[in-house]
mmCIF file of C-alpha atoms and ligand atoms in Angstrom:
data_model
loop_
_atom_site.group_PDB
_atom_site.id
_atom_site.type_symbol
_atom_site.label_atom_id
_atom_site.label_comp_id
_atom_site.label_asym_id
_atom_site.label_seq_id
_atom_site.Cartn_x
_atom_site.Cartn_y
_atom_site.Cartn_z
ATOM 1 C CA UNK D 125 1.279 7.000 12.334
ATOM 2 C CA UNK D 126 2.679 3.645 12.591
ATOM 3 C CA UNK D 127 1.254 -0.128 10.916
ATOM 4 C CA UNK D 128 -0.915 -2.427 12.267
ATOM 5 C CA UNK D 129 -1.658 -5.862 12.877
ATOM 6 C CA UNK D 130 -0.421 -8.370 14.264
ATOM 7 C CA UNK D 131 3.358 -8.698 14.871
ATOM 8 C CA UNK D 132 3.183 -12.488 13.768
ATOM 9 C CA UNK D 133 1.754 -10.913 10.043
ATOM 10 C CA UNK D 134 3.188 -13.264 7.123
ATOM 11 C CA UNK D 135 1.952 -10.195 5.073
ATOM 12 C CA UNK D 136 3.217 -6.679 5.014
ATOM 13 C CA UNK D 137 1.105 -4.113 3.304
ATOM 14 C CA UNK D 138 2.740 -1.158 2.584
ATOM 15 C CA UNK D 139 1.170 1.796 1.374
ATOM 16 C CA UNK D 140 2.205 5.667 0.441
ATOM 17 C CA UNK D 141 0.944 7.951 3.724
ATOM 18 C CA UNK D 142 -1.821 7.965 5.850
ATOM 19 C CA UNK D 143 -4.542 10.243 4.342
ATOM 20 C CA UNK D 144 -7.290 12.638 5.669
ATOM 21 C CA UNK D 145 -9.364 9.639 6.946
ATOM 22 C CA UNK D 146 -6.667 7.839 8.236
ATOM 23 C CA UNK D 147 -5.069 11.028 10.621
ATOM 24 C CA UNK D 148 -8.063 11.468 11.894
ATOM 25 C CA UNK D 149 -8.405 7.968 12.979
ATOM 26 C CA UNK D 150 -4.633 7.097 13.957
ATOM 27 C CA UNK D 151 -4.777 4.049 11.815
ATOM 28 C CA UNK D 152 -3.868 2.781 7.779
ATOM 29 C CA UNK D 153 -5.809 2.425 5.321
ATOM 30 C CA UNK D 154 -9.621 3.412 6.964
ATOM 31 C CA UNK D 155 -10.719 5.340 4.083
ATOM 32 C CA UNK D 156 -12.137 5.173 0.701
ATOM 33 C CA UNK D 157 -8.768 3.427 -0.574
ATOM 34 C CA UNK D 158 -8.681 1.063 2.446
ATOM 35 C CA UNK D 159 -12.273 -0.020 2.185
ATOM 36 C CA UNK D 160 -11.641 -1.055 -1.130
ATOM 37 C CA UNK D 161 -8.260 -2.442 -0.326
ATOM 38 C CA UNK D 162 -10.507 -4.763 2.713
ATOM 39 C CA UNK D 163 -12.872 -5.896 -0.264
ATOM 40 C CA UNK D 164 -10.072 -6.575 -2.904
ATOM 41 C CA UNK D 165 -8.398 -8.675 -0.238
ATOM 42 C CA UNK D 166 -11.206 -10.358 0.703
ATOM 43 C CA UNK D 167 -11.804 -11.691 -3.054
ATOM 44 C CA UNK D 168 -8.203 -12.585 -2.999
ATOM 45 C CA UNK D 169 -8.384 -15.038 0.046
ATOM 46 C CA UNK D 170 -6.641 -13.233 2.224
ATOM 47 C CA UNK D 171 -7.927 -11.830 5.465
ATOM 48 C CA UNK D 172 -6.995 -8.220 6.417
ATOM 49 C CA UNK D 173 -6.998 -8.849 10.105
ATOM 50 C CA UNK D 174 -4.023 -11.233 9.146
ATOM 51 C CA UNK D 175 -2.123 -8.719 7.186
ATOM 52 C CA UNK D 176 0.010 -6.079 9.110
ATOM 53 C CA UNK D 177 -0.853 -2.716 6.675
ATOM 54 C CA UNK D 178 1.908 0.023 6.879
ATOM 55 C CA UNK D 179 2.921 3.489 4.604
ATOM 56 C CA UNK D 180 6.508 4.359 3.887
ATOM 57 C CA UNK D 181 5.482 7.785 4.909
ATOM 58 C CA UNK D 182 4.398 8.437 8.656
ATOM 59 C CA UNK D 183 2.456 11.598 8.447
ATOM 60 C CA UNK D 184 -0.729 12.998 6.345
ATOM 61 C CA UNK D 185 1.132 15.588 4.004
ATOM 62 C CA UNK D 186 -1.588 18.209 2.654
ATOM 63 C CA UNK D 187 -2.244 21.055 1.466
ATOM 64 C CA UNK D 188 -5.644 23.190 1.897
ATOM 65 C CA UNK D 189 -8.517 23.724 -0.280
ATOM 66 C CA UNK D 190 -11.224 25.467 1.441
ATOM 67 C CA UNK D 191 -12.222 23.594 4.326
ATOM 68 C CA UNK D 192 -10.424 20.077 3.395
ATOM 69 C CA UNK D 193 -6.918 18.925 3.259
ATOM 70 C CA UNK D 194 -6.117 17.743 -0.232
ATOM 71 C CA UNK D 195 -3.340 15.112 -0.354
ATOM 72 C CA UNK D 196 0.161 15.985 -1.465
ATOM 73 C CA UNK D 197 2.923 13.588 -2.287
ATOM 74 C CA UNK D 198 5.704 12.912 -0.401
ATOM 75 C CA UNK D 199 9.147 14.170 -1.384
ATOM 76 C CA UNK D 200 12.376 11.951 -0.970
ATOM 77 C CA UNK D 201 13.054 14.007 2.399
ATOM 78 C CA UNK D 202 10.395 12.415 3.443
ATOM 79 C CA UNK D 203 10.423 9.220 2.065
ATOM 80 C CA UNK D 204 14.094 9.005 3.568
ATOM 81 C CA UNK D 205 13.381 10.447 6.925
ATOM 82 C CA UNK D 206 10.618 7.645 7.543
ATOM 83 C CA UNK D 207 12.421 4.817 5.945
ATOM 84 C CA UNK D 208 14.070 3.640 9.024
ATOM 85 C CA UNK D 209 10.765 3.197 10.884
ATOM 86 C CA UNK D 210 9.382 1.248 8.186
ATOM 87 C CA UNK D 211 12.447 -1.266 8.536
ATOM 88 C CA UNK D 212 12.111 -1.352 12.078
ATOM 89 C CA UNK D 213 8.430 -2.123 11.257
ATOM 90 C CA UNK D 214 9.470 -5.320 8.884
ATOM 91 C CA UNK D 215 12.557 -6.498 11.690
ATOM 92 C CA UNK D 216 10.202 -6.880 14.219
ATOM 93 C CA UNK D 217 6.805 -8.782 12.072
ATOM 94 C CA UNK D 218 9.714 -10.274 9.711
ATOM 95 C CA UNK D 219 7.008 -10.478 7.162
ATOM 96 C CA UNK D 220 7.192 -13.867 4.867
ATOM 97 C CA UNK D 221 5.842 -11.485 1.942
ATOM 98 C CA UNK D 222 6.042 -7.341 1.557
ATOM 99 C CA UNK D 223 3.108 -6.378 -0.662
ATOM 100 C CA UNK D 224 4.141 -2.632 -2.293
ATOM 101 C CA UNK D 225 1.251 -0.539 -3.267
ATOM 102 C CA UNK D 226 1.334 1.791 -5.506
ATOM 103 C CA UNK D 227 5.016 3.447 -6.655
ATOM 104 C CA UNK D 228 6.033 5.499 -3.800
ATOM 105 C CA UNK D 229 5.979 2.264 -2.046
ATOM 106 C CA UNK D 230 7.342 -0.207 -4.591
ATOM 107 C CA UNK D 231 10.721 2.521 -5.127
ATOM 108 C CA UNK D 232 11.012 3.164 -1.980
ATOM 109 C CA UNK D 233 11.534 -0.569 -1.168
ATOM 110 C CA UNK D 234 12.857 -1.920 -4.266
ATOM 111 C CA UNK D 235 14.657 1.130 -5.931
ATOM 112 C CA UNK D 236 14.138 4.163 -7.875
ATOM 113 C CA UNK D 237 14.304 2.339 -11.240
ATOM 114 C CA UNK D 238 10.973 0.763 -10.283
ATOM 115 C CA UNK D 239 8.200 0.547 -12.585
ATOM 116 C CA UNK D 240 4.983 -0.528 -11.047
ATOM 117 C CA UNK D 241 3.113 -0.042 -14.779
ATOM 118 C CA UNK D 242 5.848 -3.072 -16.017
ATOM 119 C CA UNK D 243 6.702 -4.391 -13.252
ATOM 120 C CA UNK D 244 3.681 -4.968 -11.175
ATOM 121 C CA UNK D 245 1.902 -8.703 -9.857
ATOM 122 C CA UNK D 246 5.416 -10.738 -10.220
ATOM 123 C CA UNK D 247 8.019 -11.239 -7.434
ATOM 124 C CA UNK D 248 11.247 -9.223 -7.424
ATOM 125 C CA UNK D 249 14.201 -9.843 -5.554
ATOM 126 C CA UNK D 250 14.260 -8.100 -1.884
ATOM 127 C CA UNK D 251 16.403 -8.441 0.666
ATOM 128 C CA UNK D 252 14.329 -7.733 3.985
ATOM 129 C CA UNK D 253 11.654 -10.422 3.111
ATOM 130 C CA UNK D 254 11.523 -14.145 1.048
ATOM 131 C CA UNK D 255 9.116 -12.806 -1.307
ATOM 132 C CA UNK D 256 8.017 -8.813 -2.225
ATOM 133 C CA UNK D 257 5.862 -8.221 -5.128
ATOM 134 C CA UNK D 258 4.126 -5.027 -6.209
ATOM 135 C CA UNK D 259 0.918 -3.644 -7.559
ATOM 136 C CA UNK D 260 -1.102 -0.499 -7.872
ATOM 137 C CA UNK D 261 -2.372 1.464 -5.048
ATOM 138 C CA UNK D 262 -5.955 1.367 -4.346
ATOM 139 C CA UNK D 263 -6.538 4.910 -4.789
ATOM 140 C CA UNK D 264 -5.783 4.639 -8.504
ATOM 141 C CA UNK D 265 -8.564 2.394 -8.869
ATOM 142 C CA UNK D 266 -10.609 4.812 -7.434
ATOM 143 C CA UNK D 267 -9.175 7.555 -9.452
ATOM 144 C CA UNK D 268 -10.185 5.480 -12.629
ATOM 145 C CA UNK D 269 -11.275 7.476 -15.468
ATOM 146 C CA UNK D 270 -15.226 5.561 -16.005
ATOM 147 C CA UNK D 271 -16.632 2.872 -14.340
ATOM 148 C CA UNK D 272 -15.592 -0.299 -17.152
ATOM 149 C CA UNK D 273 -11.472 1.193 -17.126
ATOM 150 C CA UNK D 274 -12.233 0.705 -12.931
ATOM 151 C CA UNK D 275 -14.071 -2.805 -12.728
ATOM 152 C CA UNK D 276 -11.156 -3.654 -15.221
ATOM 153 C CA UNK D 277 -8.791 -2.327 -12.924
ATOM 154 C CA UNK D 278 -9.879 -3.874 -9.419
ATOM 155 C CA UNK D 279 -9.496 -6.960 -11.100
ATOM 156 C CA UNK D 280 -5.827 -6.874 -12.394
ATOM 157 C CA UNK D 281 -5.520 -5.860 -8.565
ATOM 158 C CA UNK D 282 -7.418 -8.589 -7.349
ATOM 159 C CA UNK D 283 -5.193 -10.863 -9.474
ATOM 160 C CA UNK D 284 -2.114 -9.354 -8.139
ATOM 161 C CA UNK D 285 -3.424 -9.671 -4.680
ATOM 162 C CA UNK D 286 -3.879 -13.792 -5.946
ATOM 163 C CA UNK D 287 -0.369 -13.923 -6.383
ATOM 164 C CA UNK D 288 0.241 -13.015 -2.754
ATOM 165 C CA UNK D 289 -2.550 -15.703 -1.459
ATOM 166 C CA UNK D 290 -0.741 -18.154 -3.718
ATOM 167 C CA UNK D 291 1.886 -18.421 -1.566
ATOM 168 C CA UNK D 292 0.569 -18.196 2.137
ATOM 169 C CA UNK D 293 1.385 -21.084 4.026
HETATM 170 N N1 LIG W 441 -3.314 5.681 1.271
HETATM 171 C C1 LIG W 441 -2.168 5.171 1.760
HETATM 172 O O1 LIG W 441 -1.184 5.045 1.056
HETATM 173 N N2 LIG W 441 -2.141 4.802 3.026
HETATM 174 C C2 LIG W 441 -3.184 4.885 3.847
HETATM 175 O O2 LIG W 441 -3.056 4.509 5.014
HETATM 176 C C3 LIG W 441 -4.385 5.413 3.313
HETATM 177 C C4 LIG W 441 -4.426 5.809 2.023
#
C-alpha cells in the first residue's frame, strides 16, 4: 500500500506498515493509531489533509490468532525491499519536512544507531529533505500502560508534532 496526500505535501508522515485496519481499507493510518494521529495533529496546527502519510513498509505483516491478524514487525528484508518505494515516494512530494514515527521509521531513514527514546522532537540532519525530526508512533500511546502515563504521553507527542508546525511556511 502506497502514501497519500497530496503530491504538493510540505509534510511527510512516515509510519511503520499498514495494519489490519489499514489493508482492509487500502489506505495509512485509518485505524485506532491514525485516529489518534488525526487528533494529535489537529492540536498541533497542522491539518492532515495537508500532510502526505506514508510507512516504510508496504504490506500488513501478521500473524494469526484465532480469527484476527495480530501485527508482526517487519524484518530488515523487509524494511530494505520497500525502501526504494518510500524514496520514490519523497522524490516525487519533495517534502519540506519528513516526520518519522516511531523507530522502525526514524532508523530506517536516519540510521540504525537511532534512538527515538533520546533522540526524539529535535531535528537531525537528513539528506532527502531540509528538515526530518522524529517522535513516537501513535500506537505506543495507545499501548500506554494506565490512562495518566497516556495523557502524559499524547502530549510529549503533541509537542513534538509543535515542532513540525513551527516551521510550516
Ligand atoms: N501503523 C503504521 O505504522 N502505519 C499505518 O498506516 C497504520 C498503523
Amino acid at each position: 500500500m502506497f502514501g497519500e496526500g497530496p503530491q504538493n505535501a510540505v509534510v511527510m508522515l512516515v509510519g511503520e506498515q499498514p495494519g489490519d485496519a489499514e489493508d482492509r481499507a487500502g489506505r495509512p493510518f485509518v485505524g485506532p493509531a491514525g485516529r489518534l494521529l488525526d487528533h494529535c495533529l489537529g492540536k498541533a496546527g497542522i491539518d492532515r489533509a495537508k500532510t502526505y502519510v506514508t510507512n516504510v513498509v508496504k504490506h500488513f505483516k501478521w500473524v494469526p490468532r484465532g480469527t484476527r491478524r495480530i501485527h508482526s514487525k517487519p524484518g530488515t528484508a523487509e524494511i530494505q525491499a520497500c525502501f526504494p518505494w518510500l524514496e520514490a515516494e519523497i522524490s516525487v512530494v519533495k517534502p519540506q519536512i519528513v516526520v518519522a514515527l516511531g523507530a522502525t521509521a526514524a532508523q530506517a531513514l536516519f540510521g540504525k544507531a537511532f534512538r527515538v527514546t533520546q533522540d526524539r522532537g529535535r531535528f537531525v540532519p537528513f539528506a532527502l529533505a531540509p528538515h526530518a525530526l522524529a517522535t513516537v508512533h501513535p500506537s505506543a500511546l495507545l499501548r500506554a500502560p494506565d490512562e495518566e502515563t497516556r495523557r502524559r504521553e499524547i502530549l510529549r507527542f503533541i509537542e513534538d508534532l509543535r515542532q513540525v508546525a513551527a516551521v510550516l511556511p
